Amino acid sequence: MTHALTDTAAASLGDLDTLIGYHLRRCSGVMSAPFARGVAGTGLRQVPFAILSVIAENPGIRQGAAGETLGIQRANMVALINELIEAGYVDRRPAEDDRRAFALYATTEGAEVLRRCTRSITEQETRVLAEFTAAERGTLLKLLRRIEARERG
Amino acid sequence: MTHALTDTAAASLGDLDTLIGYHLRRCSGVMSAPFARGVAGTGLRQVPFAILSVIAENPGIRQGAAGETLGIQRANMVALINELIEAGYVDRRPAEDDRRAFALYATTEGAEVLRRCTRSITEQETRVLAEFTAAERGTLLKLLRRIEARERG
DNA sequence: TATTGTTATACTCTATAACTATA
DNA sequence: TATAGTTATAGAGTATAACAATA
């Protein structure tokens, strides 16, 4: 046991520590734990959960529009939507004004699961970020939303 | 063309918009574009780049310690380190005091590529975040580092 | 011609279990 | 017995190209 100095201490990141993209990716990984605890037992994952939320909030939304809102490519939406339908969380009906398109709706069960999960995830996030004030969480959210608005950069 | 209302406007996110984990994941995706432009031509990707940075900053660091610093599992480090070695960016030497372990070093080329990429990525990030003041970027970095410190939550 | 959804496919990152050789 | 590195494998998310049906 001769490695006392570097035993538990994390090594230096170097200039990596100044890169916002690195920290965003890392933090995203950290926050996947409270998410997982929040949706435990539902079979939901991060992206399907996000899709369900958008569908519940925008009844009748087209598959492509839901994907655009979340930055998900059309090709990847297909399996994700099928999965939500098979789980009984989403309903798909032919769009009335465009026979190419589908209109999506959250089922009663989907809406209920979504509500429960959203509350639970929020609790878990608040627990992980217990040292953050509400104002700090608000500041963070605002900054992140501004980055998303820069999507085309 | 009857979908004038929802033509380019993003649909509402619902309560998803209040979840920090969602925004972190999304922002991470947004910032992968400036990263990709910054490392273009080097063959580096996000995780190998981060590993190279830690190795360059901590000459002789063990494979496991580098992984711990970045939250990368031992099992996943193997191929990543091999890749960096094959690219000529990293050197691996047997550790002197532990014949199980390897000591890692950035090569001259690795250090140069790292320096160039870091500068270039920083430029690209600054461009994407042009509407952010230096103070705002600093605030964001501080908040993100605090989340990382909560890794076990 | 352009758009909606689709299929096929590949890549990146992450996760777990079981193994080896050293400690 | 514990640790450093390894192998194998699977899951989750993202990316591109090409196609059918409809606009």
mmCIF file of C-alpha atoms (C1' of nucleotides) in Angstrom:
data_model
loop_
_atom_site.group_PDB
_atom_site.id
_atom_site.type_symbol
_atom_site.label_atom_id
_atom_site.label_comp_id
_atom_site.label_asym_id
_atom_site.label_seq_id
_atom_site.Cartn_x
_atom_site.Cartn_y
_atom_site.Cartn_z
ATOM 1 C CA MET A 1 0.000 0.000 0.000
ATOM 2 C CA THR A 2 2.243 2.742 -1.246
ATOM 3 C CA HIS A 3 -0.252 4.846 -3.147
ATOM 4 C CA ALA A 4 -1.349 6.932 -0.197
ATOM 5 C CA LEU A 5 -1.145 10.221 -2.046
ATOM 6 C CA THR A 6 -3.504 9.349 -4.864
ATOM 7 C CA ASP A 7 -5.671 7.003 -2.897
ATOM 8 C CA THR A 8 -9.079 8.605 -3.201
ATOM 9 C CA ALA A 9 -8.196 12.060 -4.474
ATOM 10 C CA ALA A 10 -9.377 12.723 -8.018
ATOM 11 C CA ALA A 11 -6.598 13.714 -10.388
ATOM 12 C CA SER A 12 -6.540 17.119 -12.029
ATOM 13 C CA LEU A 13 -8.562 17.640 -15.205
ATOM 14 C CA GLY A 14 -6.279 20.213 -16.763
ATOM 15 C CA ASP A 15 -7.891 22.556 -19.281
ATOM 16 C CA LEU A 16 -10.706 20.057 -19.620
ATOM 17 C CA ASP A 17 -12.073 21.661 -16.479
ATOM 18 C CA THR A 18 -12.819 24.852 -18.396
ATOM 19 C CA LEU A 19 -14.835 23.177 -21.148
ATOM 20 C CA ILE A 20 -18.564 23.525 -20.684
ATOM 21 C CA GLY A 21 -19.362 20.601 -22.962
ATOM 22 C CA TYR A 22 -17.344 18.238 -20.811
ATOM 23 C CA HIS A 23 -19.124 19.277 -17.629
ATOM 24 C CA LEU A 24 -22.538 19.080 -19.265
ATOM 25 C CA ARG A 25 -21.886 15.517 -20.390
ATOM 26 C CA ARG A 26 -20.570 14.566 -16.970
ATOM 27 C CA CYS A 27 -23.456 16.168 -15.105
ATOM 28 C CA SER A 28 -25.911 14.522 -17.430
ATOM 29 C CA GLY A 29 -24.480 11.202 -16.318
ATOM 30 C CA VAL A 30 -24.670 12.163 -12.650
ATOM 31 C CA MET A 31 -28.331 13.120 -12.962
ATOM 32 C CA SER A 32 -29.242 9.860 -14.638
ATOM 33 C CA ALA A 33 -29.247 8.266 -11.177
ATOM 34 C CA PRO A 34 -32.109 10.343 -9.720
ATOM 35 C CA PHE A 35 -33.968 9.864 -12.993
ATOM 36 C CA ALA A 36 -33.590 6.096 -12.797
ATOM 37 C CA ARG A 37 -34.860 6.067 -9.218
ATOM 38 C CA GLY A 38 -37.770 8.278 -10.215
ATOM 39 C CA VAL A 39 -39.022 6.024 -13.014
ATOM 40 C CA ALA A 40 -38.164 2.723 -11.325
ATOM 41 C CA GLY A 41 -40.730 0.046 -12.128
ATOM 42 C CA THR A 42 -42.305 1.836 -15.079
ATOM 43 C CA GLY A 43 -39.968 0.576 -17.794
ATOM 44 C CA LEU A 44 -39.484 4.153 -18.968
ATOM 45 C CA ARG A 45 -36.103 5.491 -20.022
ATOM 46 C CA GLN A 46 -34.895 9.048 -20.508
ATOM 47 C CA VAL A 47 -35.904 9.580 -24.121
ATOM 48 C CA PRO A 48 -39.255 7.715 -24.025
ATOM 49 C CA PHE A 49 -40.121 9.625 -20.860
ATOM 50 C CA ALA A 50 -39.398 12.930 -22.583
ATOM 51 C CA ILE A 51 -41.505 11.915 -25.579
ATOM 52 C CA LEU A 52 -44.403 10.895 -23.349
ATOM 53 C CA SER A 53 -44.243 14.265 -21.628
ATOM 54 C CA VAL A 54 -44.409 16.167 -24.910
ATOM 55 C CA ILE A 55 -47.277 14.026 -26.189
ATOM 56 C CA ALA A 56 -49.269 14.446 -22.977
ATOM 57 C CA GLU A 57 -48.751 18.186 -23.108
ATOM 58 C CA ASN A 58 -49.636 18.434 -26.809
ATOM 59 C CA PRO A 59 -52.481 16.027 -27.576
ATOM 60 C CA GLY A 60 -52.653 15.064 -31.232
ATOM 61 C CA ILE A 61 -49.075 16.107 -31.953
ATOM 62 C CA ARG A 62 -47.447 14.504 -34.993
ATOM 63 C CA GLN A 63 -44.602 12.067 -34.552
ATOM 64 C CA GLY A 64 -42.208 14.309 -36.421
ATOM 65 C CA ALA A 65 -43.159 17.422 -34.462
ATOM 66 C CA ALA A 66 -42.631 15.628 -31.156
ATOM 67 C CA GLY A 67 -39.224 14.524 -32.350
ATOM 68 C CA GLU A 68 -38.275 18.006 -33.499
ATOM 69 C CA THR A 69 -39.223 19.463 -30.145
ATOM 70 C CA LEU A 70 -36.865 17.053 -28.420
ATOM 71 C CA GLY A 71 -34.122 16.985 -31.028
ATOM 72 C CA ILE A 72 -34.827 13.366 -31.957
ATOM 73 C CA GLN A 73 -34.423 12.281 -35.569
ATOM 74 C CA ARG A 74 -37.466 10.938 -37.424
ATOM 75 C CA ALA A 75 -35.760 7.598 -37.986
ATOM 76 C CA ASN A 76 -35.228 7.112 -34.266
ATOM 77 C CA MET A 77 -38.758 8.111 -33.330
ATOM 78 C CA VAL A 78 -40.326 5.063 -34.942
ATOM 79 C CA ALA A 79 -39.148 2.435 -32.466
ATOM 80 C CA LEU A 80 -39.546 4.808 -29.528
ATOM 81 C CA ILE A 81 -43.183 5.542 -30.340
ATOM 82 C CA ASN A 82 -43.897 1.860 -30.969
ATOM 83 C CA GLU A 83 -42.432 1.103 -27.575
ATOM 84 C CA LEU A 84 -44.659 3.664 -25.846
ATOM 85 C CA ILE A 85 -47.692 2.277 -27.650
ATOM 86 C CA GLU A 86 -46.876 -1.317 -26.712
ATOM 87 C CA ALA A 87 -46.421 -0.205 -23.108
ATOM 88 C CA GLY A 88 -49.938 1.233 -23.229
ATOM 89 C CA TYR A 89 -48.772 4.779 -22.538
ATOM 90 C CA VAL A 90 -49.529 6.283 -25.954
ATOM 91 C CA ASP A 91 -52.257 6.033 -28.577
ATOM 92 C CA ARG A 92 -51.658 6.573 -32.302
ATOM 93 C CA ARG A 93 -54.440 7.633 -34.664
ATOM 94 C CA PRO A 94 -54.259 8.578 -38.348
ATOM 95 C CA ALA A 95 -54.145 12.360 -38.736
ATOM 96 C CA GLU A 96 -57.397 13.663 -40.224
ATOM 97 C CA ASP A 97 -55.879 16.177 -42.593
ATOM 98 C CA ASP A 98 -52.810 14.250 -43.746
ATOM 99 C CA ARG A 99 -52.935 10.550 -44.473
ATOM 100 C CA ARG A 100 -49.168 10.238 -44.182
ATOM 101 C CA ALA A 101 -49.129 11.378 -40.587
ATOM 102 C CA PHE A 102 -50.145 10.055 -37.187
ATOM 103 C CA ALA A 103 -51.627 12.001 -34.301
ATOM 104 C CA LEU A 104 -50.374 10.941 -30.882
ATOM 105 C CA TYR A 105 -52.161 10.975 -27.544
ATOM 106 C CA ALA A 106 -51.227 9.908 -24.036
ATOM 107 C CA THR A 107 -53.492 7.188 -22.661
ATOM 108 C CA THR A 108 -55.051 7.572 -19.228
ATOM 109 C CA GLU A 109 -52.442 5.218 -17.867
ATOM 110 C CA GLY A 110 -49.681 7.068 -19.683
ATOM 111 C CA ALA A 111 -50.771 10.375 -18.228
ATOM 112 C CA GLU A 112 -50.928 8.887 -14.739
ATOM 113 C CA VAL A 113 -47.521 7.255 -14.955
ATOM 114 C CA LEU A 114 -46.086 10.459 -16.349
ATOM 115 C CA ARG A 115 -47.493 12.507 -13.473
ATOM 116 C CA ARG A 116 -46.189 10.091 -10.850
ATOM 117 C CA CYS A 117 -42.755 9.857 -12.446
ATOM 118 C CA THR A 118 -42.410 13.595 -12.904
ATOM 119 C CA ARG A 119 -43.140 14.145 -9.229
ATOM 120 C CA SER A 120 -40.799 11.366 -8.186
ATOM 121 C CA ILE A 121 -37.946 12.475 -10.427
ATOM 122 C CA THR A 122 -38.332 16.014 -9.142
ATOM 123 C CA GLU A 123 -38.066 14.723 -5.587
ATOM 124 C CA GLN A 124 -34.974 12.705 -6.400
ATOM 125 C CA GLU A 125 -33.354 15.623 -8.179
ATOM 126 C CA THR A 126 -34.087 17.912 -5.262
ATOM 127 C CA ARG A 127 -32.516 15.372 -2.937
ATOM 128 C CA VAL A 128 -29.345 15.099 -5.025
ATOM 129 C CA LEU A 129 -29.194 18.881 -5.321
ATOM 130 C CA ALA A 130 -30.020 19.460 -1.673
ATOM 131 C CA GLU A 131 -27.162 21.924 -1.351
ATOM 132 C CA PHE A 132 -28.630 24.050 -4.120
ATOM 133 C CA THR A 133 -31.058 26.811 -3.271
ATOM 134 C CA ALA A 134 -34.218 27.158 -5.347
ATOM 135 C CA ALA A 135 -32.688 30.294 -6.815
ATOM 136 C CA GLU A 136 -29.571 28.395 -7.855
ATOM 137 C CA ARG A 137 -31.630 25.682 -9.496
ATOM 138 C CA GLY A 138 -33.576 28.398 -11.287
ATOM 139 C CA THR A 139 -30.387 30.063 -12.484
ATOM 140 C CA LEU A 140 -29.099 26.770 -13.773
ATOM 141 C CA LEU A 141 -32.331 26.027 -15.632
ATOM 142 C CA LYS A 142 -32.314 29.442 -17.275
ATOM 143 C CA LEU A 143 -28.727 29.068 -18.435
ATOM 144 C CA LEU A 144 -29.408 25.595 -19.814
ATOM 145 C CA ARG A 145 -32.513 26.745 -21.690
ATOM 146 C CA ARG A 146 -30.459 29.474 -23.298
ATOM 147 C CA ILE A 147 -27.936 26.905 -24.502
ATOM 148 C CA GLU A 148 -30.741 24.866 -26.021
ATOM 149 C CA ALA A 149 -31.970 27.966 -27.825
ATOM 150 C CA ARG A 150 -28.542 28.084 -29.491
ATOM 151 C CA GLU A 151 -29.139 24.640 -31.002
ATOM 152 C CA ARG A 152 -28.073 25.917 -34.400
ATOM 153 C CA GLY A 153 -24.579 27.175 -33.607
ATOM 154 C CA MET B 1 -50.240 23.410 -45.974
ATOM 155 C CA THR B 2 -52.620 23.785 -43.105
ATOM 156 C CA HIS B 3 -50.222 23.444 -40.193
ATOM 157 C CA ALA B 4 -49.311 27.088 -40.012
ATOM 158 C CA LEU B 5 -49.567 27.270 -36.239
ATOM 159 C CA THR B 6 -47.072 24.531 -35.465
ATOM 160 C CA ASP B 7 -44.873 25.044 -38.490
ATOM 161 C CA THR B 8 -41.543 25.828 -36.895
ATOM 162 C CA ALA B 9 -42.588 26.519 -33.328
ATOM 163 C CA ALA B 10 -41.384 23.903 -30.856
ATOM 164 C CA ALA B 11 -44.169 22.264 -28.895
ATOM 165 C CA SER B 12 -44.439 22.685 -25.144
ATOM 166 C CA LEU B 13 -42.370 20.398 -22.927
ATOM 167 C CA GLY B 14 -44.771 20.343 -19.982
ATOM 168 C CA ASP B 15 -43.261 19.551 -16.613
ATOM 169 C CA LEU B 16 -40.261 18.114 -18.430
ATOM 170 C CA ASP B 17 -39.118 21.705 -18.708
ATOM 171 C CA THR B 18 -38.530 21.848 -14.944
ATOM 172 C CA LEU B 19 -36.312 18.761 -14.803
ATOM 173 C CA ILE B 20 -32.628 19.590 -14.619
ATOM 174 C CA GLY B 21 -31.567 16.149 -15.824
ATOM 175 C CA TYR B 22 -33.499 16.568 -19.052
ATOM 176 C CA HIS B 23 -31.890 19.928 -19.811
ATOM 177 C CA LEU B 24 -28.416 18.659 -18.979
ATOM 178 C CA ARG B 25 -28.795 15.771 -21.400
ATOM 179 C CA ARG B 26 -30.159 18.054 -24.094
ATOM 180 C CA CYS B 27 -27.465 20.678 -23.615
ATOM 181 C CA SER B 28 -24.827 18.008 -23.680
ATOM 182 C CA GLY B 29 -26.084 17.068 -27.126
ATOM 183 C CA VAL B 30 -26.093 20.681 -28.269
ATOM 184 C CA MET B 31 -22.486 21.185 -27.165
ATOM 185 C CA SER B 32 -21.313 18.093 -28.991
ATOM 186 C CA ALA B 33 -21.348 20.175 -32.196
ATOM 187 C CA PRO B 34 -18.693 22.709 -31.127
ATOM 188 C CA PHE B 35 -16.678 19.816 -29.701
ATOM 189 C CA ALA B 36 -16.818 17.937 -33.004
ATOM 190 C CA ARG B 37 -15.694 21.021 -34.906
ATOM 191 C CA GLY B 38 -12.887 21.563 -32.417
ATOM 192 C CA VAL B 39 -11.393 18.082 -32.788
ATOM 193 C CA ALA B 40 -12.093 17.700 -36.500
ATOM 194 C CA GLY B 41 -9.340 15.765 -38.247
ATOM 195 C CA THR B 42 -7.767 14.342 -35.102
ATOM 196 C CA GLY B 43 -9.923 11.224 -34.783
ATOM 197 C CA LEU B 44 -10.567 12.116 -31.144
ATOM 198 C CA ARG B 45 -13.974 11.709 -29.553
ATOM 199 C CA GLN B 46 -15.412 13.108 -26.329
ATOM 200 C CA VAL B 47 -14.276 10.415 -23.923
ATOM 201 C CA PRO B 48 -10.828 9.723 -25.438
ATOM 202 C CA PHE B 49 -10.214 13.468 -25.491
ATOM 203 C CA ALA B 50 -11.069 13.732 -21.798
ATOM 204 C CA ILE B 51 -8.780 10.802 -20.978
ATOM 205 C CA LEU B 52 -5.918 12.341 -22.947
ATOM 206 C CA SER B 53 -6.363 15.581 -21.043
ATOM 207 C CA VAL B 54 -6.174 13.836 -17.671
ATOM 208 C CA ILE B 55 -3.119 11.814 -18.701
ATOM 209 C CA ALA B 56 -1.298 14.885 -20.006
ATOM 210 C CA GLU B 57 -2.046 16.744 -16.793
ATOM 211 C CA ASN B 58 -1.007 13.816 -14.564
ATOM 212 C CA PRO B 59 2.004 12.092 -16.116
ATOM 213 C CA GLY B 60 2.391 8.501 -14.970
ATOM 214 C CA ILE B 61 -1.197 8.211 -13.797
ATOM 215 C CA ARG B 62 -2.581 4.666 -13.603
ATOM 216 C CA GLN B 63 -5.306 3.550 -15.961
ATOM 217 C CA GLY B 64 -7.753 3.013 -13.128
ATOM 218 C CA ALA B 65 -7.075 6.374 -11.530
ATOM 219 C CA ALA B 66 -7.631 8.172 -14.830
ATOM 220 C CA GLY B 67 -10.926 6.343 -15.227
ATOM 221 C CA GLU B 68 -12.044 7.152 -11.688
ATOM 222 C CA THR B 69 -11.329 10.828 -12.227
ATOM 223 C CA LEU B 70 -13.598 10.839 -15.259
ATOM 224 C CA GLY B 71 -16.230 8.412 -14.000
ATOM 225 C CA ILE B 72 -15.277 5.745 -16.533
ATOM 226 C CA GLN B 73 -15.443 2.103 -15.523
ATOM 227 C CA ARG B 74 -12.256 0.047 -15.575
ATOM 228 C CA ALA B 75 -13.719 -2.319 -18.159
ATOM 229 C CA ASN B 76 -14.395 0.508 -20.567
ATOM 230 C CA MET B 77 -10.974 2.067 -20.123
ATOM 231 C CA VAL B 78 -9.144 -0.799 -21.816
ATOM 232 C CA ALA B 79 -10.256 -0.199 -25.389
ATOM 233 C CA LEU B 80 -10.125 3.562 -24.949
ATOM 234 C CA ILE B 81 -6.513 3.525 -23.779
ATOM 235 C CA ASN B 82 -5.535 1.082 -26.532
ATOM 236 C CA GLU B 83 -7.095 3.423 -29.029
ATOM 237 C CA LEU B 84 -5.107 6.403 -27.725
ATOM 238 C CA ILE B 85 -1.913 4.347 -27.843
ATOM 239 C CA GLU B 86 -2.551 3.186 -31.400
ATOM 240 C CA ALA B 87 -3.214 6.777 -32.394
ATOM 241 C CA GLY B 88 0.200 7.694 -31.009
ATOM 242 C CA TYR B 89 -1.214 10.082 -28.423
ATOM 243 C CA VAL B 90 -0.409 8.052 -25.299
ATOM 244 C CA ASP B 91 2.453 5.898 -24.036
ATOM 245 C CA ARG B 92 1.965 3.005 -21.607
ATOM 246 C CA ARG B 93 4.799 1.777 -19.372
ATOM 247 C CA PRO B 94 4.735 -0.841 -16.610
ATOM 248 C CA ALA B 95 4.434 0.812 -13.207
ATOM 249 C CA GLU B 96 7.672 0.466 -11.260
ATOM 250 C CA ASP B 97 6.133 -0.332 -7.915
ATOM 251 C CA ASP B 98 3.226 -2.551 -9.021
ATOM 252 C CA ARG B 99 3.567 -5.096 -11.772
ATOM 253 C CA ARG B 100 -0.183 -5.272 -12.262
ATOM 254 C CA ALA B 101 -0.453 -1.616 -13.192
ATOM 255 C CA PHE B 102 0.479 0.633 -16.099
ATOM 256 C CA ALA B 103 1.722 4.217 -15.951
ATOM 257 C CA LEU B 104 0.354 6.438 -18.715
ATOM 258 C CA TYR B 105 2.006 9.398 -20.413
ATOM 259 C CA ALA B 106 0.983 11.713 -23.219
ATOM 260 C CA THR B 107 3.361 11.578 -26.185
ATOM 261 C CA THR B 108 4.755 14.780 -27.649
ATOM 262 C CA GLU B 109 2.225 14.493 -30.442
ATOM 263 C CA GLY B 110 -0.563 13.752 -27.988
ATOM 264 C CA ALA B 111 0.265 16.824 -25.947
ATOM 265 C CA GLU B 112 0.362 18.984 -29.072
ATOM 266 C CA VAL B 113 -2.918 17.687 -30.436
ATOM 267 C CA LEU B 114 -4.486 18.136 -27.024
ATOM 268 C CA ARG B 115 -3.340 21.736 -26.804
ATOM 269 C CA ARG B 116 -4.592 22.568 -30.281
ATOM 270 C CA CYS B 117 -7.936 20.851 -29.728
ATOM 271 C CA THR B 118 -8.492 22.449 -26.344
ATOM 272 C CA ARG B 119 -7.950 25.886 -27.828
ATOM 273 C CA SER B 120 -10.143 25.122 -30.808
ATOM 274 C CA ILE B 121 -12.969 23.628 -28.756
ATOM 275 C CA THR B 122 -12.863 26.623 -26.439
ATOM 276 C CA GLU B 123 -13.186 28.919 -29.457
ATOM 277 C CA GLN B 124 -16.113 26.938 -30.808
ATOM 278 C CA GLU B 125 -17.849 26.893 -27.448
ATOM 279 C CA THR B 126 -17.366 30.627 -27.058
ATOM 280 C CA ARG B 127 -18.863 31.119 -30.498
ATOM 281 C CA VAL B 128 -21.916 29.001 -29.715
ATOM 282 C CA LEU B 129 -22.303 30.761 -26.378
ATOM 283 C CA ALA B 130 -21.641 34.194 -27.811
ATOM 284 C CA GLU B 131 -24.668 35.600 -25.995
ATOM 285 C CA PHE B 132 -23.241 34.492 -22.660
ATOM 286 C CA THR B 133 -21.029 36.834 -20.707
ATOM 287 C CA ALA B 134 -17.828 35.481 -19.196
ATOM 288 C CA ALA B 135 -19.510 35.815 -15.810
ATOM 289 C CA GLU B 136 -22.447 33.715 -16.970
ATOM 290 C CA ARG B 137 -20.157 31.021 -18.304
ATOM 291 C CA GLY B 138 -18.337 31.093 -14.980
ATOM 292 C CA THR B 139 -21.570 30.766 -13.050
ATOM 293 C CA LEU B 140 -22.595 27.828 -15.186
ATOM 294 C CA LEU B 141 -19.251 26.075 -14.706
ATOM 295 C CA LYS B 142 -19.436 26.519 -10.933
ATOM 296 C CA LEU B 143 -22.944 25.101 -10.763
ATOM 297 C CA LEU B 144 -21.993 22.138 -12.935
ATOM 298 C CA ARG B 145 -18.897 21.359 -10.856
ATOM 299 C CA ARG B 146 -21.070 21.328 -7.761
ATOM 300 C CA ILE B 147 -23.364 18.768 -9.374
ATOM 301 C CA GLU B 148 -20.373 16.585 -10.187
ATOM 302 C CA ALA B 149 -19.298 16.793 -6.555
ATOM 303 C CA ARG B 150 -22.672 15.222 -5.704
ATOM 304 C CA GLU B 151 -21.776 12.153 -7.778
ATOM 305 C CA ARG B 152 -22.854 9.878 -4.938
ATOM 306 C CA GLY B 153 -26.461 10.995 -4.487
ATOM 307 C "C1'" DT C 1 -40.697 17.956 -55.628
ATOM 308 C "C1'" DA C 2 -41.103 17.857 -50.767
ATOM 309 C "C1'" DT C 3 -42.614 15.699 -46.592
ATOM 310 C "C1'" DT C 4 -44.143 11.743 -43.123
ATOM 311 C "C1'" DG C 5 -43.010 7.803 -41.537
ATOM 312 C "C1'" DT C 6 -40.131 3.698 -42.173
ATOM 313 C "C1'" DT C 7 -36.169 0.241 -42.443
ATOM 314 C "C1'" DA C 8 -31.502 -0.895 -41.998
ATOM 315 C "C1'" DT C 9 -27.300 -0.009 -40.106
ATOM 316 C "C1'" DA C 10 -23.444 1.803 -37.556
ATOM 317 C "C1'" DC C 11 -21.197 4.376 -33.924
ATOM 318 C "C1'" DT C 12 -20.513 6.294 -29.101
ATOM 319 C "C1'" DC C 13 -20.989 5.852 -24.431
ATOM 320 C "C1'" DT C 14 -22.249 3.184 -20.395
ATOM 321 C "C1'" DA C 15 -23.115 -1.060 -17.467
ATOM 322 C "C1'" DT C 16 -22.298 -5.854 -15.470
ATOM 323 C "C1'" DA C 17 -20.170 -10.257 -14.704
ATOM 324 C "C1'" DA C 18 -16.370 -13.217 -14.836
ATOM 325 C "C1'" DC C 19 -11.547 -13.906 -15.623
ATOM 326 C "C1'" DT C 20 -5.848 -13.300 -14.914
ATOM 327 C "C1'" DA C 21 -2.010 -11.876 -12.604
ATOM 328 C "C1'" DT C 22 -0.282 -9.699 -9.184
ATOM 329 C "C1'" DA C 23 -0.517 -7.559 -4.324
ATOM 330 C "C1'" DT D 1 -8.523 -11.488 0.116
ATOM 331 C "C1'" DA D 2 -8.271 -7.565 -2.505
ATOM 332 C "C1'" DT D 3 -6.784 -4.862 -6.524
ATOM 333 C "C1'" DA D 4 -5.279 -3.621 -11.740
ATOM 334 C "C1'" DG D 5 -6.280 -4.671 -15.861
ATOM 335 C "C1'" DT D 6 -8.910 -7.583 -19.153
ATOM 336 C "C1'" DT D 7 -12.663 -9.905 -21.968
ATOM 337 C "C1'" DA D 8 -17.269 -10.440 -23.410
ATOM 338 C "C1'" DT D 9 -21.617 -8.704 -23.833
ATOM 339 C "C1'" DA D 10 -25.623 -5.872 -23.572
ATOM 340 C "C1'" DG D 11 -28.230 -1.612 -23.370
ATOM 341 C "C1'" DA D 12 -29.194 3.303 -24.438
ATOM 342 C "C1'" DG D 13 -28.795 7.154 -27.329
ATOM 343 C "C1'" DT D 14 -27.575 9.207 -31.746
ATOM 344 C "C1'" DA D 15 -26.399 9.440 -36.846
ATOM 345 C "C1'" DT D 16 -26.993 8.655 -42.041
ATOM 346 C "C1'" DA D 17 -28.861 6.804 -46.316
ATOM 347 C "C1'" DA D 18 -32.489 4.959 -48.917
ATOM 348 C "C1'" DC D 19 -37.322 3.773 -49.538
ATOM 349 C "C1'" DA D 20 -42.859 3.980 -49.871
ATOM 350 C "C1'" DA D 21 -46.876 6.600 -49.536
ATOM 351 C "C1'" DT D 22 -48.832 10.907 -49.678
ATOM 352 C "C1'" DA D 23 -48.790 16.003 -50.189
#
